[in-house]
Short mmCIF file of C-alpha atoms and ligand atoms in Angstrom, two decimals:
data_model
loop_
_atom_site.label_atom_id
_atom_site.label_comp_id
_atom_site.label_asym_id
_atom_site.label_seq_id
_atom_site.Cartn_x
_atom_site.Cartn_y
_atom_site.Cartn_z
CA MET A 1 53.86 -110.54 88.04
CA LYS A 2 53.03 -114.26 88.06
CA TYR A 3 49.45 -114.90 89.74
CA ASP A 4 48.70 -118.48 90.67
CA TYR A 5 46.61 -120.04 93.33
CA GLU A 6 49.40 -120.12 95.72
CA PHE A 7 49.76 -116.31 95.45
CA PHE A 8 46.19 -115.72 96.55
CA LYS A 9 46.42 -118.53 99.09
CA LYS A 10 49.12 -116.86 100.95
CA SER A 11 47.05 -113.82 101.65
CA ALA A 12 44.18 -116.09 102.92
CA ASP A 13 46.46 -118.13 105.02
CA TYR A 14 47.82 -114.94 106.75
CA VAL A 15 44.16 -113.83 107.56
CA LYS A 16 42.96 -117.29 108.77
CA GLU A 17 45.92 -117.49 111.12
CA VAL A 18 45.62 -113.85 112.51
CA SER A 19 41.68 -114.36 112.95
CA GLY A 20 41.98 -117.76 114.59
CA GLY A 21 40.56 -119.51 111.81
CA PHE A 22 37.52 -117.27 111.40
CA THR A 23 35.16 -118.50 108.55
CA PRO A 24 33.05 -115.54 107.22
CA GLU A 25 29.78 -116.33 105.29
CA ILE A 26 29.15 -113.03 103.65
CA GLY A 27 31.72 -110.56 102.14
CA MET A 28 31.22 -106.80 101.90
CA ILE A 29 33.06 -104.19 100.31
CA LEU A 30 32.22 -100.59 101.20
CA GLY A 31 32.21 -97.80 98.72
CA SER A 32 33.25 -94.18 99.10
CA GLY A 33 31.66 -92.51 102.01
CA LEU A 34 29.97 -95.75 103.07
CA GLY A 35 32.69 -97.05 105.32
CA GLY A 36 30.37 -96.15 108.29
CA TYR A 37 28.82 -99.69 108.18
CA ALA A 38 32.06 -101.10 109.49
CA ASP A 39 31.18 -99.67 112.98
CA LYS A 40 28.29 -102.13 113.01
CA ILE A 41 30.54 -105.21 112.91
CA ASP A 42 31.38 -106.78 116.16
CA ALA A 43 34.74 -107.37 115.19
CA VAL A 44 36.75 -110.50 116.00
CA CYS A 45 39.90 -109.08 114.18
CA VAL A 46 40.80 -105.95 112.24
CA ILE A 47 43.60 -106.27 109.78
CA ASP A 48 45.62 -103.47 108.09
CA TYR A 49 45.85 -104.16 104.44
CA ARG A 50 49.43 -103.41 104.45
CA ASP A 51 50.09 -106.44 106.71
CA ILE A 52 48.38 -108.99 104.36
CA PRO A 53 50.99 -110.63 102.32
CA ASN A 54 50.47 -110.30 98.39
CA PHE A 55 47.48 -107.94 98.92
CA LEU A 56 47.08 -104.30 97.76
CA VAL A 57 47.16 -100.87 99.71
CA SER A 58 44.57 -98.38 99.58
CA ASP A 59 45.04 -94.50 100.02
CA ALA A 60 41.94 -93.12 98.24
CA PRO A 61 40.05 -90.28 100.24
CA GLY A 62 37.16 -91.71 102.20
CA HIS A 63 38.44 -95.25 102.32
CA MET A 64 39.95 -96.73 105.40
CA GLY A 65 42.21 -99.72 104.35
CA LYS A 66 41.11 -102.30 106.70
CA LEU A 67 39.93 -105.77 106.47
CA ILE A 68 37.26 -106.38 109.37
CA LEU A 69 36.16 -109.82 110.28
CA GLY A 70 33.39 -110.35 112.83
CA THR A 71 29.68 -110.73 113.23
CA ALA A 72 26.83 -108.46 112.18
CA GLU A 73 23.16 -109.48 112.73
CA GLY A 74 24.42 -112.86 113.94
CA ARG A 75 26.07 -113.59 110.63
CA ARG A 76 29.84 -114.00 110.10
CA VAL A 77 31.11 -111.20 107.77
CA VAL A 78 34.37 -110.17 106.17
CA CYS A 79 34.29 -106.51 105.33
CA MET A 80 36.64 -104.36 103.30
CA SER A 81 36.39 -100.74 104.39
CA GLY A 82 38.49 -99.14 101.66
CA ARG A 83 38.64 -100.69 98.15
CA PHE A 84 41.04 -100.71 95.23
CA HIS A 85 40.43 -99.09 91.89
CA SER A 86 42.03 -99.04 88.57
CA TYR A 87 42.61 -95.25 88.87
CA ASP A 88 44.69 -95.96 91.88
CA GLY A 89 47.19 -97.35 89.32
CA TYR A 90 46.50 -101.18 89.76
CA ASP A 91 46.06 -103.20 86.58
CA PHE A 92 42.65 -104.85 86.24
CA GLU A 93 44.19 -108.39 86.90
CA GLU A 94 45.69 -107.05 90.23
CA LEU A 95 42.12 -106.23 91.18
CA THR A 96 41.00 -109.81 91.61
CA ALA A 97 42.84 -109.86 94.82
CA PRO A 98 40.00 -108.77 97.35
CA VAL A 99 37.28 -110.99 95.98
CA ARG A 100 39.76 -114.09 95.81
CA LEU A 101 40.87 -113.51 99.36
CA MET A 102 37.18 -113.58 100.56
CA LYS A 103 36.50 -116.63 98.38
CA LEU A 104 39.38 -118.48 100.10
CA LEU A 105 37.97 -117.45 103.43
CA GLY A 106 34.78 -119.14 102.43
CA ILE A 107 32.17 -116.42 101.74
CA LYS A 108 28.98 -117.60 99.99
CA GLU A 109 27.61 -114.11 99.21
CA LEU A 110 29.13 -110.83 98.21
CA ILE A 111 27.75 -107.30 98.84
CA LEU A 112 29.34 -104.60 96.84
CA THR A 113 28.50 -101.15 97.70
CA ASN A 114 29.49 -97.89 95.72
CA ALA A 115 28.74 -94.17 95.25
CA ALA A 116 27.47 -93.46 91.74
CA GLY A 117 26.29 -90.68 89.54
CA ALA A 118 22.77 -90.92 88.04
CA ILE A 119 22.56 -91.00 84.28
CA ASN A 120 18.80 -92.01 84.46
CA ARG A 121 17.09 -88.54 84.97
CA ASP A 122 14.33 -90.15 86.85
CA TYR A 123 16.70 -90.83 89.64
CA GLU A 124 17.39 -88.46 92.60
CA VAL A 125 20.41 -87.88 94.81
CA GLY A 126 19.98 -90.09 97.79
CA ASP A 127 18.16 -92.86 95.95
CA VAL A 128 19.58 -96.54 96.14
CA MET A 129 20.10 -98.35 92.94
CA LEU A 130 20.09 -102.15 93.06
CA ILE A 131 22.49 -103.25 90.30
CA THR A 132 20.83 -105.56 87.77
CA ASP A 133 23.69 -105.81 85.30
CA GLN A 134 26.85 -103.82 84.28
CA ILE A 135 28.58 -102.28 81.42
CA LYS A 136 32.32 -102.14 81.18
CA LEU A 137 33.72 -101.24 77.92
CA ASN A 138 37.01 -99.65 79.35
CA GLY A 139 40.15 -101.60 79.92
CA SER A 140 40.84 -105.38 80.13
CA SER A 141 39.16 -108.12 82.14
CA PRO A 142 40.39 -108.69 85.65
CA LEU A 143 40.39 -112.36 84.53
CA ARG A 144 42.81 -111.79 81.75
CA GLY A 145 46.09 -113.97 81.91
CA PRO A 146 46.56 -117.61 82.54
CA ASN A 147 43.30 -119.15 84.08
CA ILE A 148 43.61 -120.26 87.68
CA GLU A 149 41.49 -123.42 87.35
CA GLU A 150 40.99 -123.57 91.23
CA PHE A 151 38.85 -120.52 91.12
CA GLY A 152 37.01 -121.17 87.96
CA PRO A 153 36.91 -121.95 84.18
CA ARG A 154 38.68 -120.09 81.44
CA PHE A 155 35.35 -118.90 79.83
CA PHE A 156 32.49 -118.18 82.21
CA ASP A 157 28.95 -116.96 82.12
CA VAL A 158 28.33 -113.38 83.35
CA SER A 159 24.61 -113.02 82.37
CA LYS A 160 23.48 -113.56 86.00
CA MET A 161 26.37 -112.08 88.06
CA TYR A 162 23.91 -109.90 90.00
CA SER A 163 21.65 -112.48 91.71
CA ARG A 164 17.93 -111.95 91.12
CA GLU A 165 17.37 -113.73 94.53
CA LEU A 166 19.57 -111.28 96.42
CA ILE A 167 17.82 -108.25 94.50
CA LYS A 168 14.42 -109.51 95.78
CA ILE A 169 15.74 -109.80 99.29
CA ALA A 170 17.28 -106.18 99.02
CA LYS A 171 13.98 -104.77 97.78
CA GLU A 172 11.94 -106.44 100.42
CA ALA A 173 14.48 -105.33 103.09
CA ALA A 174 13.95 -101.65 101.98
CA GLU A 175 10.14 -101.69 102.83
CA GLY A 176 9.53 -98.96 105.48
CA SER A 177 13.30 -97.80 105.38
CA GLY A 178 12.53 -94.56 103.97
CA LEU A 179 14.82 -95.18 101.02
CA THR A 180 13.84 -94.92 97.34
CA ILE A 181 14.89 -98.18 95.73
CA ARG A 182 15.72 -98.31 91.93
CA GLU A 183 16.94 -101.17 89.78
CA GLY A 184 19.37 -100.33 87.11
CA VAL A 185 22.50 -100.95 85.02
CA TYR A 186 25.84 -99.79 86.41
CA PHE A 187 28.17 -98.20 83.78
CA PHE A 188 31.86 -98.33 84.68
CA MET A 189 34.20 -95.55 83.81
CA PRO A 190 37.86 -95.67 84.86
CA GLY A 191 38.28 -92.14 86.38
CA PRO A 192 39.72 -90.63 88.25
CA GLN A 193 38.30 -87.59 86.23
CA TYR A 194 34.51 -87.55 86.37
CA GLU A 195 32.97 -88.11 82.92
CA THR A 196 32.34 -85.45 80.27
CA PRO A 197 28.88 -84.71 79.54
CA ALA A 198 29.23 -86.19 76.14
CA GLU A 199 30.55 -89.37 77.72
CA ILE A 200 27.39 -89.47 80.05
CA ARG A 201 25.15 -88.98 76.94
CA ALA A 202 26.79 -91.94 75.39
CA ALA A 203 26.50 -94.13 78.43
CA GLY A 204 22.85 -93.30 78.64
CA MET A 205 22.30 -94.30 75.03
CA LEU A 206 24.09 -97.48 75.64
CA GLY A 207 21.87 -98.48 78.59
CA GLY A 208 23.65 -97.17 81.76
CA ASP A 209 21.45 -95.82 84.44
CA ALA A 210 24.36 -94.98 86.91
CA VAL A 211 27.99 -94.42 86.51
CA GLY A 212 30.98 -95.27 88.85
CA MET A 213 34.67 -96.10 88.91
CA SER A 214 34.44 -99.29 91.02
CA THR A 215 32.71 -102.71 91.48
CA VAL A 216 32.87 -104.20 88.06
CA THR A 217 36.23 -106.16 88.50
CA GLU A 218 34.95 -107.45 91.92
CA SER A 219 31.77 -108.69 90.39
CA LEU A 220 33.58 -110.30 87.58
CA THR A 221 36.13 -111.89 89.89
CA ALA A 222 33.13 -113.19 92.07
CA ALA A 223 31.21 -114.53 88.93
CA HIS A 224 34.29 -116.35 87.92
CA CYS A 225 34.52 -118.23 91.07
CA GLY A 226 30.83 -118.65 91.43
CA ILE A 227 30.00 -116.29 94.26
CA PRO A 228 26.45 -114.49 93.81
CA VAL A 229 26.57 -110.74 94.03
CA LEU A 230 24.49 -108.02 95.48
CA GLY A 231 25.43 -104.52 94.02
CA ILE A 232 24.16 -101.24 95.75
CA SER A 233 24.90 -97.99 94.36
CA LEU A 234 24.09 -94.96 96.41
CA ILE A 235 23.20 -92.00 94.06
CA THR A 236 25.34 -89.11 95.24
CA ASN A 237 24.97 -86.87 92.36
CA MET A 238 23.56 -86.40 88.92
CA ALA A 239 26.15 -87.42 86.37
CA ALA A 240 28.04 -84.83 84.46
CA GLY A 241 25.99 -82.71 82.15
CA VAL A 242 22.61 -83.92 83.74
CA LEU A 243 22.58 -80.66 85.79
CA ASP A 244 24.64 -77.72 85.03
CA VAL A 245 26.82 -77.95 88.01
CA PRO A 246 30.49 -79.09 88.16
CA LEU A 247 31.15 -82.41 89.99
CA ASP A 248 33.16 -82.61 93.26
CA GLY A 249 34.82 -85.58 95.13
CA ASP A 250 34.24 -84.16 98.36
CA HIS A 251 30.38 -83.61 97.78
CA VAL A 252 30.21 -87.37 96.86
CA ILE A 253 31.73 -88.46 99.96
CA GLU A 254 29.69 -86.03 102.11
CA VAL A 255 26.31 -87.24 100.56
CA GLY A 256 27.67 -90.81 101.25
CA ASN A 257 28.24 -89.90 104.96
CA ARG A 258 24.95 -88.06 105.19
CA SER A 259 22.98 -91.09 103.74
CA ALA A 260 24.57 -93.39 106.30
CA LYS A 261 21.76 -92.67 108.78
CA LEU A 262 19.38 -94.57 106.35
CA LEU A 263 21.87 -96.82 104.61
CA VAL A 264 23.49 -98.53 107.68
CA PRO A 265 20.36 -99.83 109.05
CA TYR A 266 19.40 -100.84 105.65
CA PHE A 267 22.62 -103.03 105.17
CA SER A 268 21.81 -104.50 108.52
CA GLU A 269 18.33 -105.41 107.39
CA ILE A 270 19.67 -107.11 104.26
CA ILE A 271 22.26 -109.16 106.15
CA ARG A 272 19.55 -110.34 108.59
CA ARG A 273 17.50 -111.66 105.76
CA LEU A 274 20.35 -113.31 103.50
CA PRO A 275 19.80 -117.00 103.14
N1 LIG B 1 30.87 -90.50 88.09
C1 LIG B 1 31.74 -91.62 88.32
N2 LIG B 1 32.00 -92.05 89.59
C2 LIG B 1 31.17 -91.49 90.46
C3 LIG B 1 30.30 -90.50 90.23
C4 LIG B 1 30.12 -90.01 88.92
O1 LIG B 1 29.19 -89.10 88.57
N3 LIG B 1 29.46 -90.16 91.50
C5 LIG B 1 30.08 -91.05 92.26
N4 LIG B 1 31.07 -91.82 91.83
#
């Protein structure tokens, strides 16, 4: 597949047309079991992924597969309820599509949420980890292939992908929320199998605090086109081998749904405080 600027523009032009030229300021991608936030958006337009030309289709459990454009806390947002993963079968390069679409719609900040397993033994299920950095040793870069100059330069800095300013806002927004906030490093694993205990021990030695199967392609795509990212991981389980219990995908989604009571107002408070 040949990707060029026109390829991604075709998706954005469709969304602009269907939404009557809606121009979101903030992008959001909701992770497993965290789709509940979508109900908070006063929708101007809801689009099925399958109707967007040159876009991808999601059928992962706990994901909805809709692009929602509307307002939340008086801010114009575009929200993906349902995201794409490499374990769905996409190439890493294909996984640039969501953030490039949002970039072309005009977002200035991107909020990425996910469910993650805690490698760090100080963490507990239900904690929220604000992502300070990431480790992705598996697979190619989503920016592999001919560079699209309209989005960004061939070689680009990723030392400050996760904005300190947005982390500060997210920490302040948590005051009085009842949530325990951590700051840590997100370690990407490709899945769909959960990790082995040995892989988790290795990830911990390498500096990971939480492990998950998403987010990193989106943050890299955002860094390439200059969008600051806020990454929020809900700790849904202790990672493999930390406790002597098998991991279970239904449990991950259930913890996500259960945590929605605290997380949905937390996301609202963050959006209210964004610059
Ligand atoms: N590993 C990988 N991805 C995950 C986990 C995990 O333990 N929990 C939620 N997503």
